[in-house]
Amino acid sequence: MLQIMEGSHAVAEAAKLCRPEVVSAYPITPQTHIVERLAEMVADGELDAEYLCVDSELSALSVCIGSSAAGSRVYSATSSQGLMLMAEVVFNVAGMRQPIVMSIANRALGAPLSIWNDQQDSISLRDAGWFHLYGEDVQEMTDQHFIAYKAAEQHDVLLPGFVCFDGFILSHTYEPVDIPSQEEIDAFLPPYVPYNKLDAKAPISMGMYATPDYYMEFRYETDQALQRAGDAISAAGKEFGEMFGRDYSGHTESYRMDDADVAFVALGSICGTVKDAIDEMRADGIKAGLVKIRTFRPFPAAELAKALAGVPKVAVLEKNISLGSAMKGAVGPEVKDALTGTAIEVYSYVIGLGGRDIRKKDIRAIAALAEKGVGNMFYGLRTEVL
Amino acid sequence: MVDKSLELFDCGHRACGGCGPAMLARLMLKGTGEDVIVVASTGCMEVFSTPYPETAWKVPWIHSLFENAAAVASGVEASLKHNNRTEKVVCICGDGATFDIGMLCISGAFERGHDITYICYDNEAYMNTGIQRSGATPYDASTTTSPAGKKSMGNSLPKKDMPQILNAHGASYVATASVAYPMDVMKKVEKAVNTPGACYLQVHTPCSTGWGFDGSKTIEIGKQAIECGLWVNYEMEYGELKASKKVRRVPVDGYLKAQKRFRHLFKPQPVTEEIAKIQAIADANAAKYGIDIQLNE
Amino acid sequence: MALRIGCAAAPGRAQDNKTGSWRVFMPVVDMEKCILCGTCILSCPETSVSEKDGQILFDLDFCKGCGVCANECRAEAITMIQEEK
Amino acid sequence: MGIFLRELRIHGRGGQGSVTAAELIATAAFKSGVFSQAFPAFGVERRGAPVQAFVRFSDEKVRLRSQIYEPDYIVVQDSSLIADVDVFSGLKEGGIALVNTENGIVEGVPDGVKLITIDATSLALEILGLPITNTTLMGAFAAATGEIELKSLEEALRERFSGSLAEKNIAAARRAYEMVKEGQ
């Protein structure tokens, strides 16, 4: 049913509809409204789950490992410093092949302390073995939770996934969103059937250590599974589209890419502003387009290459900084790599860090920079305070 | 007489000969029975018992990280509770994982009062990584990160009182034991897993490699620790001392002399003032837990 | 998939590792002295001592020869002897 | 483009309910058949500090995520803010400024802006018994702009509050609505 609600509450509704048996999280801005709402649902009997109010993010995700290993579907959510505190567990979850879904309300990392949005937190954990989904608006990020569980729990995947959305910009925005009914989600997402579980009737040892004779093979298997996760996400996105009319079979989404002279590549809520800016630019005769990345891990290299084929210039909008790297942003080099063998020029623009607002005029200015071949830089620095 | 077919901890593991923690792994599972899920932290026992694919555990077992066993166990327990399952949840973690790096997760799990039993195998240092000091290392023990030297008598800090910390959390049952007394270990494990709420058991597991004694003496050393009062076996229920093992106490010298980690206290000549400090620790333990058998008894 | 997902394994394979090869000294029991108290069985860190039909048996595939059984035997029925290999 | 986007910026102080007002206006607009979007100027402001909240109204899905710099409407919850904050910044020519003031005097209103004042504080005190002006100002906003229907606003208030609290807030909103309508 289409209703208006805060992004965080829509995420909480989505989590509830997925029927997690255990919810374990630690509050952190700007994720708090999600876990507060889930706590209310449990308190009111709307959600039949064990809600563990834990001591830290380290414990939150560790609890999820235990519950998942014991055979339960679990849910957690975090942001920023919280994700960093659980970083060791994040890698562990993927290696242990537990299909945990966790919402990430994207927020900058300290120091300096910032509660505001960028995507440094999840981007920094891109190599942890989780699949990464990024939502552009409240509807997309809500729907991605259903797709994430469905893909994660496939037995040829069995990997965890982040559902990422920009903190405050989406988590705290009220807008109309269609929340499916429980019956609809039950039809889309069957109960979790574990592949391995802790069970006294059929004992196994989970999370053993591997000597050099085995370690690489386990890592290889995890990478293979993550590649298969891409197919599973696509298939789940297609099925979701058939059931709900919102198709997410693509890992990318192209906007006005026909005959584009400059293409933006971006993740998350900025894509909406970029689309409006593109409409204005097109009206003024500037042929700009956008390829939105919805699935960042596994990286949709082939799909991006196809979407960007024939575009002279690509401007990657980066809400992250890969400190010390040549291109500055972390996404740019991967886009460039996907376009190897073409003459397409790829530039990264670090933008909107720590909650710096991004306006249509900024997007237009970046298009002009890309046209001139100027990039791999911070955009919008306040040089007067440097 | 124990029937080998009932053993839940398999042979073929890679512990040193005479390993105290390996003894505990066996005894612990005799106490829990097979309806159990074991959560292990990273550590010596985890490494010697589970190199892929050779697990020594015949019960469900999970290892995640060094510091998070109590949280993983909380999650296991929550899942079991939700599904009305009957398995007991037991953590088995070394003193490094318990006294030091795992404190946060343990504190959270005990505060929440999960129905779990947390067993610490206390060999009084980080043995897995080569005998570095932990919060459980006794006063004056020489370890690789608290070495005795011209200006050092070894570890300068007293052993952390972990059982009291967990009592302060409101743990239902807190006890100490030693592999030197196998029946007592089994009995306490059985009691802990059958006591609702979070229970803590700290078991002295002498380590021949880390402490420096011959592997055949593991139990003998464990007994000496108790007989001199440097280790006390006791039980507490809801913070109240219910029982302690009584001994006819002997001086600490014999226990210390038997181990290389205390050799600097005796060679080239005895450091009497340091030995006296350790004797004072034993005396304080005796007074606190009332372990001395009185002559008129 | 040949590897068990998540580095998991079913029990049974630990016995692939025959730790008996680590041994220098081997336990020998004198059943004349043995009182069948079971201390050796309970004390063994290797689960390699058992009793059958009134006999104490050492599983030499796994016994590492640590000597705890001999040290703890109150009847002094177990001796450790150097093994010829 | 064809998308007719209207934008509102609410100026208030921490604790005055500016964010709630933005959410309720967006909810009422949604109920009036408009695609709306409400969001706060995300910050760490404590009670009493100047805050902002934003609402967009459109006939189609709103994609734009930047803050609002050139609003069609501003609501000022407390006229004392005018001394601290440039509340009129970027307000479009022909735009509407709705200001809560006891004496009807507002300094610095740009040319071409339609000023509507209301003594929302007195009204709120009279009806709610509390100096909480946001629901009162919502009624005034509905009357001043026509962006939301009074009926939808009442519905939104009933969803957010319960029992007599809802009814009192509705009464305050309705009274403000009528006062502004009468003044026009």
Short mmCIF file of C-alpha atoms in Angstrom, two decimals, chain A residues 24-309:
data_model
loop_
_atom_site.label_atom_id
_atom_site.label_comp_id
_atom_site.label_asym_id
_atom_site.label_seq_id
_atom_site.Cartn_x
_atom_site.Cartn_y
_atom_site.Cartn_z
CA SER A 24 20.44 -7.51 17.17
CA ALA A 25 21.69 -3.98 16.82
CA TYR A 26 23.33 -1.11 18.61
CA PRO A 27 21.98 2.39 18.08
CA ILE A 28 24.00 4.88 16.10
CA THR A 29 23.03 8.05 14.28
CA PRO A 30 21.54 8.04 11.65
CA GLN A 31 20.46 4.39 11.92
CA THR A 32 18.64 4.81 15.25
CA HIS A 33 15.10 5.28 13.98
CA ILE A 34 15.24 1.84 12.33
CA VAL A 35 16.13 -0.06 15.46
CA GLU A 36 13.86 2.03 17.66
CA ARG A 37 10.94 1.21 15.39
CA LEU A 38 11.82 -2.50 15.41
CA ALA A 39 12.05 -2.44 19.20
CA GLU A 40 8.54 -0.93 19.28
CA MET A 41 7.26 -3.61 16.93
CA VAL A 42 8.62 -6.33 19.20
CA ALA A 43 7.28 -4.56 22.29
CA ASP A 44 3.84 -4.28 20.71
CA GLY A 45 3.84 -7.87 19.53
CA GLU A 46 3.78 -6.85 15.86
CA LEU A 47 7.03 -8.69 15.28
CA ASP A 48 7.70 -12.10 16.81
CA ALA A 49 11.46 -11.91 17.16
CA GLU A 50 14.12 -11.97 19.83
CA TYR A 51 15.34 -8.37 20.02
CA LEU A 52 18.80 -8.18 21.56
CA CYS A 53 19.73 -4.77 22.82
CA VAL A 54 23.47 -5.30 22.93
CA ASP A 55 26.54 -3.56 24.26
CA SER A 56 28.21 -2.61 21.00
CA GLU A 57 28.24 -3.16 17.26
CA LEU A 58 30.90 -5.79 17.82
CA SER A 59 28.39 -7.79 19.83
CA ALA A 60 25.48 -6.92 17.54
CA LEU A 61 26.90 -8.62 14.50
CA SER A 62 28.49 -11.41 16.56
CA VAL A 63 25.04 -12.22 17.94
CA CYS A 64 23.81 -12.39 14.35
CA ILE A 65 26.50 -14.95 13.53
CA GLY A 66 25.39 -17.13 16.42
CA SER A 67 21.70 -16.93 15.58
CA SER A 68 22.28 -17.43 11.89
CA ALA A 69 24.54 -20.41 12.53
CA ALA A 70 21.83 -21.87 14.73
CA GLY A 71 19.45 -21.63 11.77
CA SER A 72 17.59 -18.34 12.21
CA ARG A 73 17.04 -15.50 9.77
CA VAL A 74 18.57 -12.44 11.42
CA TYR A 75 18.65 -8.71 10.87
CA SER A 76 20.88 -5.86 11.93
CA ALA A 77 21.51 -2.26 10.98
CA THR A 78 24.35 0.14 11.56
CA SER A 79 26.29 3.17 10.32
CA SER A 80 29.75 4.58 10.09
CA GLN A 81 31.80 4.09 13.26
CA GLY A 82 29.53 1.23 14.19
CA LEU A 83 30.35 -0.57 10.99
CA MET A 84 34.03 0.02 11.65
CA LEU A 85 33.74 -1.38 15.17
CA MET A 86 32.18 -4.52 13.71
CA ALA A 87 34.61 -4.67 10.78
CA GLU A 88 36.36 -7.79 12.01
CA VAL A 89 33.02 -9.55 12.34
CA VAL A 90 31.93 -8.27 8.91
CA PHE A 91 34.73 -10.20 7.24
CA ASN A 92 34.04 -13.19 9.46
CA VAL A 93 30.35 -13.37 8.51
CA ALA A 94 31.18 -13.68 4.83
CA GLY A 95 33.88 -16.28 5.42
CA MET A 96 31.46 -18.26 7.56
CA ARG A 97 28.91 -17.92 4.77
CA GLN A 98 26.07 -16.67 6.94
CA PRO A 99 23.32 -14.98 4.85
CA ILE A 100 22.83 -12.02 7.18
CA VAL A 101 21.22 -8.85 5.83
CA MET A 102 22.28 -5.58 7.38
CA SER A 103 21.08 -2.08 6.60
CA ILE A 104 23.71 0.59 6.40
CA ALA A 105 22.56 4.18 6.87
CA ASN A 106 25.63 5.62 5.19
CA ARG A 107 27.60 8.15 7.22
CA ALA A 108 31.07 9.66 7.15
CA LEU A 109 33.95 8.29 9.22
CA GLY A 110 36.00 10.20 11.77
CA ALA A 111 38.24 11.90 12.36
CA PRO A 112 36.96 14.54 12.36
CA LEU A 113 33.74 13.27 13.88
CA SER A 114 30.84 13.73 11.51
CA ILE A 115 27.34 12.39 11.85
CA TRP A 116 26.49 13.42 8.30
CA ASN A 117 26.25 11.46 5.13
CA ASP A 118 28.78 10.09 2.76
CA GLN A 119 29.48 6.52 1.74
CA GLN A 120 32.93 6.04 3.22
CA ASP A 121 31.72 3.43 5.70
CA SER A 122 30.34 0.78 3.37
CA ILE A 123 32.75 1.56 0.53
CA SER A 124 35.63 0.96 2.94
CA LEU A 125 34.33 -2.57 3.51
CA ARG A 126 33.90 -3.39 -0.16
CA ASP A 127 36.37 -6.27 0.04
CA ALA A 128 34.71 -8.07 2.94
CA GLY A 129 32.72 -10.58 0.88
CA TRP A 130 29.26 -9.04 1.35
CA PHE A 131 27.17 -8.00 -1.59
CA HIS A 132 26.38 -4.29 -1.62
CA LEU A 133 23.10 -2.79 -2.74
CA TYR A 134 22.61 0.99 -2.88
CA GLY A 135 19.17 2.59 -2.94
CA GLU A 136 18.32 5.87 -4.62
CA ASP A 137 15.09 6.61 -2.81
CA VAL A 138 12.98 5.27 0.02
CA GLN A 139 11.10 2.90 -2.28
CA GLU A 140 14.21 1.34 -3.75
CA MET A 141 16.04 0.91 -0.45
CA THR A 142 12.94 -0.65 1.08
CA ASP A 143 12.50 -3.12 -1.77
CA GLN A 144 16.19 -4.00 -1.73
CA HIS A 145 15.79 -5.64 1.69
CA PHE A 146 13.44 -8.27 0.28
CA ILE A 147 15.76 -8.90 -2.66
CA ALA A 148 18.78 -9.06 -0.36
CA TYR A 149 17.35 -11.84 1.82
CA LYS A 150 16.16 -13.76 -1.19
CA ALA A 151 19.56 -13.61 -2.90
CA ALA A 152 21.62 -14.16 0.25
CA GLU A 153 19.82 -17.34 1.26
CA GLN A 154 20.20 -19.17 -2.06
CA HIS A 155 22.29 -22.24 -1.35
CA ASP A 156 24.67 -21.47 -4.18
CA VAL A 157 25.22 -18.02 -2.62
CA LEU A 158 25.01 -18.11 1.20
CA LEU A 159 26.61 -14.74 1.61
CA PRO A 160 25.64 -11.68 3.61
CA GLY A 161 24.51 -8.41 2.09
CA PHE A 162 24.53 -4.73 2.91
CA VAL A 163 21.54 -2.65 1.92
CA CYS A 164 23.03 0.84 1.83
CA PHE A 165 21.21 4.16 1.75
CA ASP A 166 22.35 7.67 2.46
CA GLY A 167 22.05 8.57 6.11
CA PHE A 168 19.64 11.44 6.89
CA ILE A 169 19.14 12.19 3.17
CA LEU A 170 17.09 8.99 2.86
CA SER A 171 16.88 7.62 6.39
CA HIS A 172 15.25 10.78 7.72
CA THR A 173 13.19 11.76 4.71
CA TYR A 174 9.42 11.39 4.64
CA GLU A 175 8.12 10.39 1.28
CA PRO A 176 5.52 8.13 -0.29
CA VAL A 177 6.49 4.48 -0.36
CA ASP A 178 4.63 1.35 -1.30
CA ILE A 179 4.97 -1.18 1.50
CA PRO A 180 3.97 -4.69 0.39
CA SER A 181 1.67 -6.76 2.54
CA GLN A 182 2.87 -9.66 4.67
CA GLU A 183 1.09 -12.12 2.37
CA GLU A 184 2.88 -10.69 -0.65
CA ILE A 185 6.29 -10.88 0.98
CA ASP A 186 5.61 -14.39 2.28
CA ALA A 187 4.91 -15.38 -1.31
CA PHE A 188 8.14 -13.76 -2.49
CA LEU A 189 10.46 -14.75 0.34
CA PRO A 190 10.06 -18.30 1.64
CA PRO A 191 11.26 -19.25 5.14
CA TYR A 192 15.01 -19.56 5.55
CA VAL A 193 16.35 -23.06 4.98
CA PRO A 194 19.89 -23.25 6.32
CA TYR A 195 22.51 -25.25 4.46
CA ASN A 196 24.54 -25.92 7.62
CA LYS A 197 23.39 -25.33 11.14
CA LEU A 198 24.36 -25.96 14.71
CA ASP A 199 22.24 -28.89 15.76
CA ALA A 200 22.96 -31.51 18.40
CA LYS A 201 21.21 -34.10 16.27
CA ALA A 202 23.69 -33.62 13.42
CA PRO A 203 26.86 -32.11 14.87
CA ILE A 204 29.27 -30.17 12.70
CA SER A 205 32.12 -27.80 13.44
CA MET A 206 31.70 -24.35 11.92
CA GLY A 207 34.39 -21.74 11.42
CA MET A 208 37.38 -24.02 11.71
CA TYR A 209 40.78 -22.65 10.86
CA ALA A 210 42.48 -23.33 7.56
CA THR A 211 46.13 -24.00 6.97
CA PRO A 212 47.90 -22.71 3.85
CA ASP A 213 46.75 -25.93 2.17
CA TYR A 214 43.13 -24.77 2.27
CA TYR A 215 42.91 -21.03 2.94
CA MET A 216 43.16 -19.84 -0.66
CA GLU A 217 40.54 -22.32 -1.79
CA PHE A 218 38.10 -21.01 0.80
CA ARG A 219 38.71 -17.47 -0.37
CA TYR A 220 38.27 -18.57 -3.97
CA GLU A 221 34.98 -20.27 -3.10
CA THR A 222 33.76 -17.10 -1.36
CA ASP A 223 34.59 -15.01 -4.42
CA GLN A 224 32.81 -17.49 -6.66
CA ALA A 225 29.78 -17.35 -4.41
CA LEU A 226 29.82 -13.55 -4.52
CA GLN A 227 29.85 -13.67 -8.32
CA ARG A 228 26.84 -16.00 -8.16
CA ALA A 229 25.20 -13.53 -5.75
CA GLY A 230 25.10 -11.12 -8.69
CA ASP A 231 22.94 -13.54 -10.64
CA ALA A 232 20.79 -14.23 -7.61
CA ILE A 233 20.22 -10.52 -7.00
CA SER A 234 19.29 -10.06 -10.62
CA ALA A 235 16.90 -13.02 -10.59
CA ALA A 236 15.31 -11.91 -7.32
CA GLY A 237 15.03 -8.36 -8.70
CA LYS A 238 13.28 -9.65 -11.79
CA GLU A 239 10.89 -11.80 -9.80
CA PHE A 240 10.18 -8.86 -7.52
CA GLY A 241 9.40 -6.78 -10.58
CA GLU A 242 6.95 -9.35 -11.84
CA MET A 243 5.17 -9.44 -8.50
CA PHE A 244 5.27 -5.78 -7.52
CA GLY A 245 5.82 -3.89 -10.77
CA ARG A 246 9.17 -2.49 -9.71
CA ASP A 247 11.91 -4.26 -11.60
CA TYR A 248 15.38 -4.52 -10.08
CA SER A 249 16.89 -7.07 -12.43
CA GLY A 250 19.61 -4.62 -13.45
CA HIS A 251 22.68 -4.01 -11.33
CA THR A 252 22.75 -0.64 -13.02
CA GLU A 253 20.07 1.72 -14.24
CA SER A 254 20.61 4.04 -17.21
CA TYR A 255 18.97 7.45 -17.42
CA ARG A 256 18.89 9.41 -20.69
CA MET A 257 22.04 7.70 -21.94
CA ASP A 258 21.06 7.89 -25.61
CA ASP A 259 23.78 9.78 -27.52
CA ALA A 260 25.18 11.14 -24.24
CA ASP A 261 28.42 13.11 -24.47
CA VAL A 262 29.05 12.88 -20.78
CA ALA A 263 27.84 10.18 -18.46
CA PHE A 264 27.70 10.33 -14.71
CA VAL A 265 28.20 7.20 -12.66
CA ALA A 266 26.92 7.38 -9.11
CA LEU A 267 25.50 5.40 -6.18
CA GLY A 268 22.60 6.25 -3.92
CA SER A 269 20.46 9.30 -3.33
CA ILE A 270 22.61 11.66 -5.38
CA CYS A 271 21.22 9.95 -8.47
CA GLY A 272 17.89 11.74 -8.03
CA THR A 273 19.52 15.14 -8.02
CA VAL A 274 21.65 14.08 -10.99
CA LYS A 275 18.53 13.07 -12.95
CA ASP A 276 16.95 16.47 -12.36
CA ALA A 277 20.21 18.16 -13.35
CA ILE A 278 20.40 16.04 -16.51
CA ASP A 279 16.88 17.11 -17.48
CA GLU A 280 17.94 20.75 -17.15
CA MET A 281 21.17 20.18 -19.06
CA ARG A 282 19.38 18.34 -21.85
CA ALA A 283 16.91 21.25 -22.06
CA ASP A 284 19.94 23.51 -22.50
CA GLY A 285 21.44 21.27 -25.18
CA ILE A 286 24.02 19.52 -23.01
CA LYS A 287 23.80 15.82 -23.71
CA ALA A 288 24.33 14.25 -20.29
CA GLY A 289 23.21 10.91 -18.94
CA LEU A 290 23.51 8.77 -15.82
CA VAL A 291 24.38 5.19 -15.11
CA LYS A 292 23.34 4.46 -11.56
CA ILE A 293 25.10 1.59 -9.80
CA ARG A 294 22.60 -0.36 -7.76
CA THR A 295 24.77 -3.42 -7.05
CA PHE A 296 28.30 -2.34 -6.18
CA ARG A 297 29.45 -5.81 -5.07
CA PRO A 298 29.75 -7.95 -7.05
CA PHE A 299 30.92 -5.15 -9.31
CA PRO A 300 28.80 -5.11 -12.47
CA ALA A 301 31.71 -4.49 -14.82
CA ALA A 302 30.19 -6.01 -17.96
CA GLU A 303 26.87 -4.28 -17.45
CA LEU A 304 28.59 -0.92 -16.92
CA ALA A 305 30.76 -1.37 -19.98
CA LYS A 306 27.66 -1.99 -22.04
CA ALA A 307 25.79 0.97 -20.55
CA LEU A 308 28.72 3.33 -21.08
CA ALA A 309 29.74 2.10 -24.53
#
